[in-house]
């Protein structure tokens, strides 16, 4: 019984940590420092926010290596959570315990209007029932049913080979009397692994009529995934498109609009594993043969994002950014994110960045900061979030480092 | 350095500090969230022991509405009075029945003239032959009246005087051969007129052929010039005869007969049947010699009758009862008829047959003075106790019950006599001690259907419980038995249904309190610890263990002394793969205790709770340490709970009870925290 409880609880913890391990960030040090992938950022950073703005710089060549990652949830904060705080935190997740993350690691080359990127990316989101959150945070109570219903999760770890092309329609620009106008499109070829997870039913640890401990209920988790082994039928493949428009109204204001991640990864042969309590062995165990490949399609839709933003060159040394984005995840979760940031370049070679954002999905404010270092054609950027962690009130962590040559 | 550059540099430093400290530690020295999780591992629930379970593992001690009682009911073999006493022998029938006397009407009704010679005026020796054509011979019975007191067995005589003279007097003497039948005299008969009718008594007489009639004492007024004819009319209107030979015309005549065709078992007064038939064949005398036509109009045995007018009769006995007090009597009505027949009461009717093989008796009624009840006597040899209860000496007789009870006992007038029954204590060395039931009950141990029981208690100090208490060396007693027999008797006529069964039993219910002078321990049936922990598990627990407790969430201790609840945890390889409850139940008490010793030993003593005397409700907690996880590393682990009550001259009362609810382990582990 002890082991059963440990397994049940640890399974959930491992589940969360598994998400954490698999997730790699999909942003850059600059976007993390500012707190969002602003639609008005230009250059290589725009590959994550607005494909129309990738070539909206005076540079003709960029070579960049970057790595980044982000993790978030709506329950756990970076503090020691005592019993009183557990109740407060759990009160905020009555609709479900959410967590997710993104990552990317790779290279980008921009040459004039064309940009090519090759990255390893990860993205995922889980949404666990309140009871699961309580079980994870507080442990189990005897004779209390735990409802797994509504617990879902999905994600992908994949290689992303992208090509971006942006143009500047001169006639339209002149007609609209814009200082600059860019329209861009990015095509992504995707290959990798995807998975989904679903939980349902209830589980209760109680006593039987004889007073002997027993686990009852029909609670279970079902995981579906593929195991890529090179590029073959067992690999999830797909493609995605990003579309964006960037407009420089004048020397002071810029606007950006983009639609990102229109695409999905699919695979036909998957593995399925069901975890449930076995009344015979009296253990919470894996049911089914995970080695068997089922002839079933599994699809993971990338989190589609609609983004609208603006930038104001407040002074020669201070830029202000504001963005709104709407994200639709594979499992149906919706996120509205509002972000504002500033970049200060009093020292040209040492740009400073900070921003604040609010996510309706996370139900949390994030404070981010970043710093750059420009030396001739070399540039390095570092971004960190969430600085609310300074006050042990953060439910998110993000970090990124970018190194690039640009001229 | 310009002011702007200084400001910028300061902001760089500040932001850098912020960036670095963004990865700040929580208060537990790790990055990110840290918390404690409490795993609650149920062990057992609603585990309780009553005082009787603590005192003695004796299923005969029960809690009856708050009273702890020694309660023992020993059922004995049934006394199958129905099966035994209704097994009576039904008779077969093989009987010849003489033909009864028969009443005939209009046997003779004739007249003939007797010639009176001319010139006769006085006795002249006139004789004449009376022709009898109706039969060859006839024998009349001795009866002169029938059942309605009408005269029978007489011959009516009437004469008519011839024309020519009056008959002043005449006597007619009738003879059958030389045998005088009788005579009749007439006077003053005017010529040409008839006399009154006079009769000759034929009782016990026979007519074997034609009769002769002699005239005497004749006296006339006048003389016949020519021969005259005196007409003689003679008739036999009603006769009861025992024999008639060659009777010319026997009209259909009913004769009845009632006879006892079989004898039955002594004392059997009546039998009622569930099913079956009485099959009879009734045959008349040889028809070749008698010429009689027979028909059986009605046959009855008591209320059972048949009117099928058949020689082969099958009486349906279903639901019927036959009175057998006077044996088995048959009444039957016969119709006889024929021409030129001979009816002779010395001839017989043959009645044969018997009860069909599927005849099932529903009940019998027997005469207690004649019927033999010994078949139903029941030998008694029943073990009531395998040992004398340890606490028998502390038994209070207030409210005690000890009795010999008979269930299903509703047979009026039937008695069960237990005078020959006794309780016998048998010792290991074969010696015995006894007490008779008759001595307990004051001389006669008889149970009737009104009381249905015999008390085994009395106020004389020599009842069953007194005897138990007074037995020497109780610990050496191996058996208390009831021996002897239960005799079936009756005080009057008894009706016994075939389904009647008496269920004797001995009931003993003795409420008592127990004075406890020594420690008592009770060991619960162990339970399997289904998961053992691997070394890695133990290391993980050791790394992340924060605190642990063994908790009794709720308890009740009614006893007037503290109770120790000791939890044992240990490895017992012999029990691997066994259903422990079933396995232990299959063992003798000694073997079971031996098996329990494998777990309940000092090396396996895990934790101990103390339940405060006469307390309840408060949670009981015993702390666990990380090293306690080492207890869980073995396979074939079992956990058991032992109750220990320290004896200190305490009195356990009827309501005394120790219960624990929800015994569980609470293990608090640290998540994302340094090992401290």
Coordinates of C-alpha atoms in Angstrom, one line a residue, chain A residues 17 33 38 42 112 126 138 141 149 159 173 189 191 208 229 239 265 276 286 312-313 331 338 367 379:
Chain A
X17 CA 9.1 16.8 -14.3
X33 CA 14.7 39.9 -21.5
X38 CA 7.1 41.4 -29.5
X42 CA 13.4 43.1 -35.9
X112 CA 19.2 39.8 -47.1
X126 CA -0.5 19.8 -19.2
X138 CA -0.6 17.9 -0.1
X141 CA -6.1 11.4 2.4
X149 CA -11.2 13.5 -14.9
X159 CA 13.5 19.5 -35.3
X173 CA 4.6 51.5 -48.6
X189 CA 9.5 21.6 -41.8
X191 CA 10.1 16.1 -37.6
X208 CA -12.7 -2.7 2.9
X229 CA 14.1 6.4 -34.9
X239 CA 4.9 21.6 -41.6
X265 CA 2.9 17.2 -36.5
X276 CA -4.2 2.1 -13.7
X286 CA 1.3 -0.1 -16.6
X312 CA 7.7 53.6 -29.8
X313 CA 11.1 55.2 -30.0
X331 CA -5.7 20.6 -26.0
X338 CA -0.4 41.3 -22.5
X367 CA 9.0 40.5 -14.7
X379 CA 26.7 40.4 -30.1

